[in-house]
mmCIF file of C-alpha atoms in Angstrom:
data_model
loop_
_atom_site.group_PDB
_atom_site.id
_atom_site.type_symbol
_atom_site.label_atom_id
_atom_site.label_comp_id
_atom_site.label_asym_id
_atom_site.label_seq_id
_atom_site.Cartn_x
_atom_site.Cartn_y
_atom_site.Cartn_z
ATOM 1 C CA UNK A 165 146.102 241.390 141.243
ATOM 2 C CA UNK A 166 142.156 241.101 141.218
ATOM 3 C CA UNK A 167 140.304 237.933 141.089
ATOM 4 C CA UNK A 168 137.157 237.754 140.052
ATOM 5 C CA UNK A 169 134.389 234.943 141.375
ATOM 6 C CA UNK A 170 131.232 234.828 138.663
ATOM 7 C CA UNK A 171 127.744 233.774 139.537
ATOM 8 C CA UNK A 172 127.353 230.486 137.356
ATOM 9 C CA UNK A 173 124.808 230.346 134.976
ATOM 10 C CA UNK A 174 124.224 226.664 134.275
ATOM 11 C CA UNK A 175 121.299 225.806 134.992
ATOM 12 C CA UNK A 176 121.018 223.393 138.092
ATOM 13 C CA UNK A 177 124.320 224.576 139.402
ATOM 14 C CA UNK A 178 123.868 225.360 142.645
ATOM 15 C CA UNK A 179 128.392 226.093 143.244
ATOM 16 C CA UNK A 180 130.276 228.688 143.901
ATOM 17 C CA UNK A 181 134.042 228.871 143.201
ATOM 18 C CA UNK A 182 134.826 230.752 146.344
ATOM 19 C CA UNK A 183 133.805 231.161 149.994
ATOM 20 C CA UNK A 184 134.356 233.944 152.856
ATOM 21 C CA UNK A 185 137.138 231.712 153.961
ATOM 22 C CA UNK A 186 138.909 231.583 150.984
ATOM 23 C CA UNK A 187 137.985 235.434 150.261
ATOM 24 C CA UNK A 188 139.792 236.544 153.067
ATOM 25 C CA UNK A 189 142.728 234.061 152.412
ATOM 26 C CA UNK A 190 143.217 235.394 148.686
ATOM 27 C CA UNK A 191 142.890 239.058 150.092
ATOM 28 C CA UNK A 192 145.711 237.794 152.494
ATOM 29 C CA UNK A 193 148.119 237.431 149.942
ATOM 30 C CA UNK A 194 147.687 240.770 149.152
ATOM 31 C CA UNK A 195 145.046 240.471 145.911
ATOM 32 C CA UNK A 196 141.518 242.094 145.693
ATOM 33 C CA UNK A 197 138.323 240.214 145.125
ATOM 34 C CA UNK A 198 135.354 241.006 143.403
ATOM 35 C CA UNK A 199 132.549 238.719 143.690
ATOM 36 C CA UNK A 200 129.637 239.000 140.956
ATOM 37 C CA UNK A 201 126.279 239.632 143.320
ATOM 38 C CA UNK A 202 124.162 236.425 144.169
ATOM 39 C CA UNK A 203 126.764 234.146 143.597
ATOM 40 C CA UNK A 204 126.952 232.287 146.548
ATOM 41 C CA UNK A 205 123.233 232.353 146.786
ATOM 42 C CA UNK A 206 122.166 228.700 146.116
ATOM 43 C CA UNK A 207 125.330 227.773 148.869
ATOM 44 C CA UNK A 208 123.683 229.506 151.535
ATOM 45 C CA UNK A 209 126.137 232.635 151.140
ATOM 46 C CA UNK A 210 124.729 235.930 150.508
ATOM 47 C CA UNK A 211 126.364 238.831 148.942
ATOM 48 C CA UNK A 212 126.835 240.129 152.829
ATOM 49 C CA UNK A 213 129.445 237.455 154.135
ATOM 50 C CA UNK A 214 131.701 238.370 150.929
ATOM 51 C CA UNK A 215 131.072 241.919 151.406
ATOM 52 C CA UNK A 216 132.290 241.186 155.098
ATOM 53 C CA UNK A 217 135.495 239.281 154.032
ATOM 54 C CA UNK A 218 136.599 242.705 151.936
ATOM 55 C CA UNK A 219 135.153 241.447 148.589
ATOM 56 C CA UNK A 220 133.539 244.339 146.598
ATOM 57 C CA UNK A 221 130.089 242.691 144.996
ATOM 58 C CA UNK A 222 128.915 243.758 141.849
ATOM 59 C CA UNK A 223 127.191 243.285 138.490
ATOM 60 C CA UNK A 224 128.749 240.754 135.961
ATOM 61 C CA UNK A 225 130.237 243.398 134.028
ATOM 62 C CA UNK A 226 131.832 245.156 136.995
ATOM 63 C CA UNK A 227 133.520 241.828 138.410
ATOM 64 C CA UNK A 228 135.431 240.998 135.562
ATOM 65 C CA UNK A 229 136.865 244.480 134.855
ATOM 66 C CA UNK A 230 140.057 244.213 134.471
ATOM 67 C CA UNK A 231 140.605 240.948 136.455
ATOM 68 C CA UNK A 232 143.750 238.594 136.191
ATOM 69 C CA UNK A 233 142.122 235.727 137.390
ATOM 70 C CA UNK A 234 138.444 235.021 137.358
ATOM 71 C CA UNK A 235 137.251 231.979 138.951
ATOM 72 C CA UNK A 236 134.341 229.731 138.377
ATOM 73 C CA UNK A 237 133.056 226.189 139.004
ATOM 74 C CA UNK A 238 132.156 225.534 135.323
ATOM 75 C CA UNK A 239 133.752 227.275 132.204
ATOM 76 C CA UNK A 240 131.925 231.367 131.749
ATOM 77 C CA UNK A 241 130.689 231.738 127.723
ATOM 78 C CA UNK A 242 134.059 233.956 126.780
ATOM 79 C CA UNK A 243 132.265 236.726 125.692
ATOM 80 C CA UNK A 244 131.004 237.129 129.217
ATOM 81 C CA UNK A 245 134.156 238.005 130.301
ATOM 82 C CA UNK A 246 135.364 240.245 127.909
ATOM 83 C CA UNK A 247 136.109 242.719 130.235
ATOM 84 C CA UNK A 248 138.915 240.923 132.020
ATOM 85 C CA UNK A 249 142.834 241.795 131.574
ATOM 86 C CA UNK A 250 144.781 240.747 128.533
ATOM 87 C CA UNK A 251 146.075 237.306 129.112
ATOM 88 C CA UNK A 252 143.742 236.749 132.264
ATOM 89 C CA UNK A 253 143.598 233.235 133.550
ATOM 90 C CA UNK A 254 140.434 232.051 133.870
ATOM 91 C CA UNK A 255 140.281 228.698 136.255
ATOM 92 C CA UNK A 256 137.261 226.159 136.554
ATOM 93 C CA UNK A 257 136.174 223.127 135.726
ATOM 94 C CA UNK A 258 136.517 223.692 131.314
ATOM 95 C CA UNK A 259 134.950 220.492 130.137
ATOM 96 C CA UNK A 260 137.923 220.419 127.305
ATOM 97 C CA UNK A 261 136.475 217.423 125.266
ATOM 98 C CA UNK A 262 133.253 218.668 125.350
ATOM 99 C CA UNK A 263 133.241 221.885 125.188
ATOM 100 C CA UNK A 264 136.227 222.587 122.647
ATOM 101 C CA UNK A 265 134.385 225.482 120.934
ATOM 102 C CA UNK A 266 134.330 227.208 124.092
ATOM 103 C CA UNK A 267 138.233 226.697 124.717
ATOM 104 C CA UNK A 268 138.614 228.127 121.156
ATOM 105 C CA UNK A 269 137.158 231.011 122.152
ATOM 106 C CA UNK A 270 139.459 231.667 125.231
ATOM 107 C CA UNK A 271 142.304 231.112 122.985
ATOM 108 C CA UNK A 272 140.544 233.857 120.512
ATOM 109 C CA UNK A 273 140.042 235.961 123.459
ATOM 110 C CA UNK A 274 143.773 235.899 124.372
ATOM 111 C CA UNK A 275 142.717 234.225 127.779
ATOM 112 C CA UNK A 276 145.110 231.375 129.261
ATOM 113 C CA UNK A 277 142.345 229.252 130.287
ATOM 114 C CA UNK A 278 143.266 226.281 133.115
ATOM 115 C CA UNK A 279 140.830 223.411 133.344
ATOM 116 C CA UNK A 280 141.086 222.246 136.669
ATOM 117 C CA UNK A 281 139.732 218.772 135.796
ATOM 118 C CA UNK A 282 143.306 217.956 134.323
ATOM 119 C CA UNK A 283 145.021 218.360 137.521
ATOM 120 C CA UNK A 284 147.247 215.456 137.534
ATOM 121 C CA UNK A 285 146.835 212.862 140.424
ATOM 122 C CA UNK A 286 150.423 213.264 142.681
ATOM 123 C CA UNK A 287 150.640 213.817 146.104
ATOM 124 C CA UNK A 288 151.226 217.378 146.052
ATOM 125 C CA UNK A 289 148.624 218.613 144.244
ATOM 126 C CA UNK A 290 145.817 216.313 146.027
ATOM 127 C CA UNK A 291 144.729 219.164 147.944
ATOM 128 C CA UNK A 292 143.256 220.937 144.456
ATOM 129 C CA UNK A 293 141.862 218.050 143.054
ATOM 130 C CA UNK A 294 138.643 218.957 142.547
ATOM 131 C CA UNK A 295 137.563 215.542 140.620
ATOM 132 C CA UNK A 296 138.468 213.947 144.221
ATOM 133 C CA UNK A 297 136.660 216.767 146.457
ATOM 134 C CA UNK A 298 133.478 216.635 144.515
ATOM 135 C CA UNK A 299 133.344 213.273 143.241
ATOM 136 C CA UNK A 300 133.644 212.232 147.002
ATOM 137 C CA UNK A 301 130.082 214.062 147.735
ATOM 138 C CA UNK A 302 128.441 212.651 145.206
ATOM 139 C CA UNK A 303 129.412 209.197 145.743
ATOM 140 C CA UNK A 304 127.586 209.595 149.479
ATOM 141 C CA UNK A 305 124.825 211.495 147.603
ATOM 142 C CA UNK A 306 124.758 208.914 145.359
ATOM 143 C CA UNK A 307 123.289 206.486 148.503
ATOM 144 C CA UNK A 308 120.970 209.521 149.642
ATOM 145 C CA UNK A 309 119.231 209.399 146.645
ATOM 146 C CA UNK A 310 119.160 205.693 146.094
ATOM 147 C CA UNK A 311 117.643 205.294 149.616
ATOM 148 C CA UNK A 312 115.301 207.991 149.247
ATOM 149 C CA UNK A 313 113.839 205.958 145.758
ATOM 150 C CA UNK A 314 113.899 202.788 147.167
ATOM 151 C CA UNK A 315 110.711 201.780 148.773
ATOM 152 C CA UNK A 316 112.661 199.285 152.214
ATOM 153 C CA UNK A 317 114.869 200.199 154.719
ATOM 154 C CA UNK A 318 118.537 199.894 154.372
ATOM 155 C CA UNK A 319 119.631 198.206 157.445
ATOM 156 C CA UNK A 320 118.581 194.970 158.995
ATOM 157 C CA UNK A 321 115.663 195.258 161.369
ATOM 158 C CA UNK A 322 114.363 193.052 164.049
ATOM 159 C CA UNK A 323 111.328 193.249 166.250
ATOM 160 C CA UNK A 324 108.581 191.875 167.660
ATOM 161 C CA UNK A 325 106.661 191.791 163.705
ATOM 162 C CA UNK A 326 109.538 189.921 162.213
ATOM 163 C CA UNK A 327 112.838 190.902 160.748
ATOM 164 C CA UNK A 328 113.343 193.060 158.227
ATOM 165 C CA UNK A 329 116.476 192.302 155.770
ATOM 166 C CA UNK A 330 119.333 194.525 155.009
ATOM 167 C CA UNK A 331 119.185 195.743 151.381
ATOM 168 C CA UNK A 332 121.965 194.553 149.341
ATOM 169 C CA UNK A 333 123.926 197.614 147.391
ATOM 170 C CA UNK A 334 126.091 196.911 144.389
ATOM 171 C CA UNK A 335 129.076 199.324 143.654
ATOM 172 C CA UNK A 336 130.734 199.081 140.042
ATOM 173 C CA UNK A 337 133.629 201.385 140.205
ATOM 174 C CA UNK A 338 135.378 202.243 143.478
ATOM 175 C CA UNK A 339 137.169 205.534 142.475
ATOM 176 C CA UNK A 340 136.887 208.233 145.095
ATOM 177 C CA UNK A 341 132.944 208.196 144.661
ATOM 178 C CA UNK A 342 132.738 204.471 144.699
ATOM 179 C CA UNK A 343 134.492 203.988 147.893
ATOM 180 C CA UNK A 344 132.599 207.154 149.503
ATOM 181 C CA UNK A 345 129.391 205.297 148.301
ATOM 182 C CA UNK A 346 130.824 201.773 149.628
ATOM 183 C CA UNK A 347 131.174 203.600 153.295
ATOM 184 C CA UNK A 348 127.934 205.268 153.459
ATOM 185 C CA UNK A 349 125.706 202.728 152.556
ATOM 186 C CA UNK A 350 127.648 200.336 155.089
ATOM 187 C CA UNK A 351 127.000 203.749 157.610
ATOM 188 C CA UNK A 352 123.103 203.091 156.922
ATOM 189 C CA UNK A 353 123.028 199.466 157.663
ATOM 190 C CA UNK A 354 123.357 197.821 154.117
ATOM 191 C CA UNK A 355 124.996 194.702 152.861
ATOM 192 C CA UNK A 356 127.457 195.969 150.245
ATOM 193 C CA UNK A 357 129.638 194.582 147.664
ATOM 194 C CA UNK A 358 131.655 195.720 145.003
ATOM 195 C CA UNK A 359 133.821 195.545 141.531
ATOM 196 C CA UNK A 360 136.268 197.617 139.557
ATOM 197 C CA UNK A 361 138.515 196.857 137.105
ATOM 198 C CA UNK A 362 141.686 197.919 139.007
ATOM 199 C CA UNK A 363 142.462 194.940 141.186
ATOM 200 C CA UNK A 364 144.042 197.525 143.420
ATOM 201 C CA UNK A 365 140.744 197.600 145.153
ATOM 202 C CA UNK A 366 140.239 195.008 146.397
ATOM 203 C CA UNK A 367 141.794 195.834 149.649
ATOM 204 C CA UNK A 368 140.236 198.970 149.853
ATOM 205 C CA UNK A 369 136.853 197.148 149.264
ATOM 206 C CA UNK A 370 137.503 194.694 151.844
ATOM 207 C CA UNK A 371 139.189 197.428 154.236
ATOM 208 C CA UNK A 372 135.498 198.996 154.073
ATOM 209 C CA UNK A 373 133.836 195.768 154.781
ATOM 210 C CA UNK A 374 132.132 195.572 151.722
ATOM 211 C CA UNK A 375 132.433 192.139 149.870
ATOM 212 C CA UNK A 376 134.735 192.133 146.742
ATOM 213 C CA UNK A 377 133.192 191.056 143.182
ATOM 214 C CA UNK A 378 136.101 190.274 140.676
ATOM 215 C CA UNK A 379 136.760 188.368 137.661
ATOM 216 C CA UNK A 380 139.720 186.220 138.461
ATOM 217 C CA UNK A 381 141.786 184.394 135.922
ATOM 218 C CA UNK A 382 141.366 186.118 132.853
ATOM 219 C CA UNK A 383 144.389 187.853 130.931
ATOM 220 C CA UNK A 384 144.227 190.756 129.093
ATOM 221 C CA UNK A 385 142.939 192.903 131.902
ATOM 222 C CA UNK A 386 143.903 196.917 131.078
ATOM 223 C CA UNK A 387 141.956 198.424 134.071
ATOM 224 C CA UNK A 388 145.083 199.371 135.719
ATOM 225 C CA UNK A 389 145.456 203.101 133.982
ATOM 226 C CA UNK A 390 147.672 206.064 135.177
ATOM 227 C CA UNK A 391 147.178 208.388 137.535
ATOM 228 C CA UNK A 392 144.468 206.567 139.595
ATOM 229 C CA UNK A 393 141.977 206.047 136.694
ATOM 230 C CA UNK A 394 140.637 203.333 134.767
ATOM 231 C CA UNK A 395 141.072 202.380 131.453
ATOM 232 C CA UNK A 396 139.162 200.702 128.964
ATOM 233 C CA UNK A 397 139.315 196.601 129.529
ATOM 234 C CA UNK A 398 139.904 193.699 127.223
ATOM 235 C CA UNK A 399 137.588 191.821 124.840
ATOM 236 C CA UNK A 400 137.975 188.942 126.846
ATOM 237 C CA UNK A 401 137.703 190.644 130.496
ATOM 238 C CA UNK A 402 134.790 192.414 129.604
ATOM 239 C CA UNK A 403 133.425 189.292 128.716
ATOM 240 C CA UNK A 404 134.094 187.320 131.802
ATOM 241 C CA UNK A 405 132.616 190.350 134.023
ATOM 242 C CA UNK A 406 129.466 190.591 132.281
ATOM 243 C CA UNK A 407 128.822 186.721 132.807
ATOM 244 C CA UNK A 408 129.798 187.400 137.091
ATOM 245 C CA UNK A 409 127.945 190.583 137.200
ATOM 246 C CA UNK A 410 124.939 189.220 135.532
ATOM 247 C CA UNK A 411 124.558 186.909 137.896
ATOM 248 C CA UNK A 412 125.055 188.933 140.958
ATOM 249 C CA UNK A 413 123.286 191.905 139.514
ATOM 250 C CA UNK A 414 120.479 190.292 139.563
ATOM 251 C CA UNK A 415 120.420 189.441 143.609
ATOM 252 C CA UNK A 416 120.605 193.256 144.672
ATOM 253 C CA UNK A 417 118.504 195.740 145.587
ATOM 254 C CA UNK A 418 120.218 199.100 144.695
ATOM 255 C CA UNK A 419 123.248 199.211 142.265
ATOM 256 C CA UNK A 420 125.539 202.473 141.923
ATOM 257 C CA UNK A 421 127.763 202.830 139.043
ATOM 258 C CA UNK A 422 130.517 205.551 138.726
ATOM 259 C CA UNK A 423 132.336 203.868 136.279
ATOM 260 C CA UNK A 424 134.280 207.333 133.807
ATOM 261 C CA UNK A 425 137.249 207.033 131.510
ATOM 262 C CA UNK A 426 138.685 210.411 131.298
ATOM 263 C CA UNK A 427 138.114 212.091 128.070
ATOM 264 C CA UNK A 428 135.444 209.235 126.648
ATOM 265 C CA UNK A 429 132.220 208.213 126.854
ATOM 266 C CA UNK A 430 131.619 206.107 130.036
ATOM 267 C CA UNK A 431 131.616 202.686 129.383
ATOM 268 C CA UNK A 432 128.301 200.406 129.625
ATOM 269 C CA UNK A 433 128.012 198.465 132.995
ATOM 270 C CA UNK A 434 124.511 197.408 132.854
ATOM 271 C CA UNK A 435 122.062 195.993 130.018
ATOM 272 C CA UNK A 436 118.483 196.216 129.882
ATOM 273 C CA UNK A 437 118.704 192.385 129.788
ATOM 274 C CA UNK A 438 120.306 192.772 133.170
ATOM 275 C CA UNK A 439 117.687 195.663 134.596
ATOM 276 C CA UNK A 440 114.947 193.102 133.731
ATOM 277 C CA UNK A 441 116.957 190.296 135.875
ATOM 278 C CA UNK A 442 116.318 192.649 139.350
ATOM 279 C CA UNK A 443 113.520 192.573 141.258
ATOM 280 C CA UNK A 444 110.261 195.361 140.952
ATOM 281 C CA UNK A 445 111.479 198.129 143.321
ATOM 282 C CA UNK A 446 114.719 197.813 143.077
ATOM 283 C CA UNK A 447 116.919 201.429 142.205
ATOM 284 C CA UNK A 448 120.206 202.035 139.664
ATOM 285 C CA UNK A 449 121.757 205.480 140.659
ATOM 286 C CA UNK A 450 124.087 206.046 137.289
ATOM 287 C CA UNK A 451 126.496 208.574 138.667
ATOM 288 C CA UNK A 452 128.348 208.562 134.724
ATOM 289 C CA UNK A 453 124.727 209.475 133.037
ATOM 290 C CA UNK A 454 125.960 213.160 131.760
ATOM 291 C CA UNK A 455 129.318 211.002 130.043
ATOM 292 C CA UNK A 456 126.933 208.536 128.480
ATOM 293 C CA UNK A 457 125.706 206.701 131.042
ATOM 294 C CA UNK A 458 127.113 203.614 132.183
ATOM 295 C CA UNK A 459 123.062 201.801 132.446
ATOM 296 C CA UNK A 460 121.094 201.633 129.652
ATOM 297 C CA UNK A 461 118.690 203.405 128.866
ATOM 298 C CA UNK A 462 119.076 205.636 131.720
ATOM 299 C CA UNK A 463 118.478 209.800 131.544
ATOM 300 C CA UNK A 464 120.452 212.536 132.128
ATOM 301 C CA UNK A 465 117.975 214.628 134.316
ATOM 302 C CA UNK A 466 115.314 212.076 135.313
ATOM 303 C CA UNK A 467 114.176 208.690 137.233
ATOM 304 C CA UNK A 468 112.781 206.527 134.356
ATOM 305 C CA UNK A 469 111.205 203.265 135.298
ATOM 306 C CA UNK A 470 112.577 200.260 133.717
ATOM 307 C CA UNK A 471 110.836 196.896 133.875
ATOM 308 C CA UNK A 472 109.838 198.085 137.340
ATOM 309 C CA UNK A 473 113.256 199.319 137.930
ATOM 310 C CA UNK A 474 113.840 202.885 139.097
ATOM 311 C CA UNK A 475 116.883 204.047 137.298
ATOM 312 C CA UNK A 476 118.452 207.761 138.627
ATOM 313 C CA UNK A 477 119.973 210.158 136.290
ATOM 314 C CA UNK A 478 119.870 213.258 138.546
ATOM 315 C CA UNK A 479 122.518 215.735 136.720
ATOM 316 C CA UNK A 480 125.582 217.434 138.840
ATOM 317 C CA UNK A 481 125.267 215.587 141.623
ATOM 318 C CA UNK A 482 128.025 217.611 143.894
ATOM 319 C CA UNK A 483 125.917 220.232 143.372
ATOM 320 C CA UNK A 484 122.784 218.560 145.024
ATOM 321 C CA UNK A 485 125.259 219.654 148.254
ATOM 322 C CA UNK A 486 125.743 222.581 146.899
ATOM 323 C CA UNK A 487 127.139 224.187 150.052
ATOM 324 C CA UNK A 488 129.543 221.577 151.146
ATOM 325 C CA UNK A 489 130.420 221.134 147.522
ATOM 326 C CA UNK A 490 131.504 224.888 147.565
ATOM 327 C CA UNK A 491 133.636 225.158 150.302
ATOM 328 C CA UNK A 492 135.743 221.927 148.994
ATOM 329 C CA UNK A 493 136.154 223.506 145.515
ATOM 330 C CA UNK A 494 137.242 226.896 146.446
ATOM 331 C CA UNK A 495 139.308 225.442 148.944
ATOM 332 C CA UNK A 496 140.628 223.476 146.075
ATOM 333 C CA UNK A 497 141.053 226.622 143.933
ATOM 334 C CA UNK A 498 142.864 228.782 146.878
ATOM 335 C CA UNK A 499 144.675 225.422 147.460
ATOM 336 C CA UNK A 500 145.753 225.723 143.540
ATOM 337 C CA UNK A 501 146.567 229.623 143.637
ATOM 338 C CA UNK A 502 148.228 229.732 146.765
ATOM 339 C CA UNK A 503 150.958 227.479 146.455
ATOM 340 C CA UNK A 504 152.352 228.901 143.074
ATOM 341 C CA UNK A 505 152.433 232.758 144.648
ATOM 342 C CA UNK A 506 154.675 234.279 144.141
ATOM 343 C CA UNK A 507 155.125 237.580 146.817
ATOM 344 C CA UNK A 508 157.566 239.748 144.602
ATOM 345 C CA UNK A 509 155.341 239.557 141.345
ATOM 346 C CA UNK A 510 152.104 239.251 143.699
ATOM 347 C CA UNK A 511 150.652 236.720 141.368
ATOM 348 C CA UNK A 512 150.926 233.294 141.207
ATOM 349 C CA UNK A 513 153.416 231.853 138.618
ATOM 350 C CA UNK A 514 152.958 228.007 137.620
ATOM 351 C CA UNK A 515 155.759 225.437 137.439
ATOM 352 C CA UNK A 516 156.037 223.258 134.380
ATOM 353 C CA UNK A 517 154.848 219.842 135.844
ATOM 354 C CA UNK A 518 151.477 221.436 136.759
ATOM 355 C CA UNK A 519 151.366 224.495 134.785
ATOM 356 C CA UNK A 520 151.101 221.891 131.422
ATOM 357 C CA UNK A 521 149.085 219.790 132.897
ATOM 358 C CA UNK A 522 145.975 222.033 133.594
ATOM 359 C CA UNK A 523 147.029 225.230 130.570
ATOM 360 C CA UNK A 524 144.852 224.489 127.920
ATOM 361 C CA UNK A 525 145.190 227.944 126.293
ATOM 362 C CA UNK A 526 147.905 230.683 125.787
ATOM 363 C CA UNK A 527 149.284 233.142 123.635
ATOM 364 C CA UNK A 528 145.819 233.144 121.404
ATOM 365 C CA UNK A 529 146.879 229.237 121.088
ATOM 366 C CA UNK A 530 145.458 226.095 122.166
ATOM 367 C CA UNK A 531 148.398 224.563 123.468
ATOM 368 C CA UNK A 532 147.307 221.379 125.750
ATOM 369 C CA UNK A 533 148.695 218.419 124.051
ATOM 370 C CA UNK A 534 145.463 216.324 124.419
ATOM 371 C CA UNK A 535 143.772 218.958 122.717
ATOM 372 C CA UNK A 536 146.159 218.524 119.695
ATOM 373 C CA UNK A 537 145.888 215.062 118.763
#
């Protein structure tokens, strides 16, 4: 059983889908790695650690000869790994909805391609959730980079010149990056609040001592989803939170969104209309701006200026951590692989419940359900 770890070639992805650690844990169960050279690079991991973990390092070409499994943070072009086994799995993050030509071509390629995004959210596989491990970093980068564009301090300073106030930060959506985002800004000294449409967090917003900003009252709310995510919410909800944001939006100094519905665009949080309400100097980090964006007018890539408003669009923000954001997603990858091996085959063989879940591809098919409608 060889495994192959690629070198991404995004640009501005810093990842890597394995570490030494996990290295020496797959070589553990008895497979061999091969990890394309400089692919731990922009982590701080050079081609020597693997080497020292047992990994053989290599050109692109080499690593993927004959793999069974090739691993990498975001889907490889399938051509690029033409040389891998018949039937090879190849597990990352796939980007099914928006990158269906490139699942095509897996299924073309006779790969059996598993999109790690789709893990489904039950307690056992929590420990390869990847959406959870990296959406987690960037909800704390999320403050970094808000603080570092807003032009005050965060916490509440008092001295002999006069007192300086805390900066008020505004969190719509508290998913996993949400609720990291709610902590660290509270960590640096800044009055918080926060909304979602899942009145399930309330407590959580409140057990962070952040204040909670809800709509109360108003039927037809469908925020509740499966599996831990949010839906899209009624006419008459959306309404009613507009009104109560539009009004509070316009009090803070730094607003975070994270707002994503799974498989569609992100929905809009924030007008201009609303932008033009805050005060010069004030900072919008949209953490949903490569779904959409959930402010308008803000851009994928770039801090744009708004009626005096900085709004953030940096791209991949995990990957601003690249480092830290490695060693959670390989550990979320061995995580994955380890639990369904299987010592007499020396492979790892799926069960159903989580084997459909995250197969997009097999047999020369695309064969995820989603992916059929």
């Amino acid at each position: 059983m060889k495994i192959a770890v690629l070198k991404e070639q995004q640009a501005g992805e810093g990842r890597v889908a394995a570490t030494p650690e996990t290295v020496k844990k797959f070589i553990a169960l008895g497979a061999s790695v091969a990890v394309e050279a400089g692919a731990g690079a922009l982590a701080a991991i050079s081609d020597a650690q693997f080497a020292d973990m047992g990994a053989a390092i290599g050109d692109r070409a080499a690593t993927v000869a004959g793999a069974d499994i090739v691993l990498g943070v975001q889907g490889p072009a399938p051509a690029s790994i033409t040389g891998a086994a018949a039937g090879a799995w190849v597990v990352a993050s796939l980007s099914p909805f928006a990158e269906r030509a490139r699942v095509d071509g897996y299924a073309a390629a006779g790969f059996e391609a598993l999109a790690m995004e789709f893990m489904p959210r039950i307690t056992r596989a929590q420990s390869m959730d990847i959406l959870s491990s990296q959406a987690n970093l960037a909800g704390y980068k999320a403050v970094l980079d808000a603080a570092a564009e807003y032009g005050r301090a965060f916490p509440m300073m008092m001295t002999a010149a006069g007192t300086v106030s805390a900066a008020r930060v505004f969190i719509m959506g508290v998913g996993v990056a949400g609720l990291q985002a709610i902590a660290t800004a509270r960590r640096l000294g800044a009055q918080v609040s926060a909304t979602d449409v899942r009145a399930a967090t309330k407590e959580q917003i409140m057990s962070l001592g952040a204040k909670p900003i809800f709509v109360e009252n108003v039927k037809g709310i469908e925020g509740e989803g499966t599996g831990g995510y949010a839906t899209e919410m009624s006419a008459e909800y959306q309404a009613a939170q507009a009104e109560l944001v539009s009004s509070h939006i316009a009090k803070q100094d730094i607003v975070i969104t994270t707002a994503l519905i799974p498989g569609r665009p992100a929905p809009r949080l924030i007008s201009d209309a609303q932008i033009a309400t805050m005060r010069p100097g004030s900072v919008i980090v949209d953490l949903a701006v490569e779904s959409g964006g959930n402010v308008e007018g803000s851009v994928a890539g770039e801090v744009v200026d708004i009626h005096g408003v900085k709004i953030v669009g940096h791209r991949n923000v995990a990957s601003r951590l690249s480092a830290d954001a490695s060693a959670l997603f390989a550990r979320n990858l061995y995580n994955f692989l380890s639990t369904f091996w299987d010592k007499e085959s020396g492979r790892p063989v799926l069960d159903e419940e989580i084997g459909t879940a995250v197969r997009l591809t097999q047999g020369g098919k695309v064969v995820h359900e989603r992916l059929l409608a």
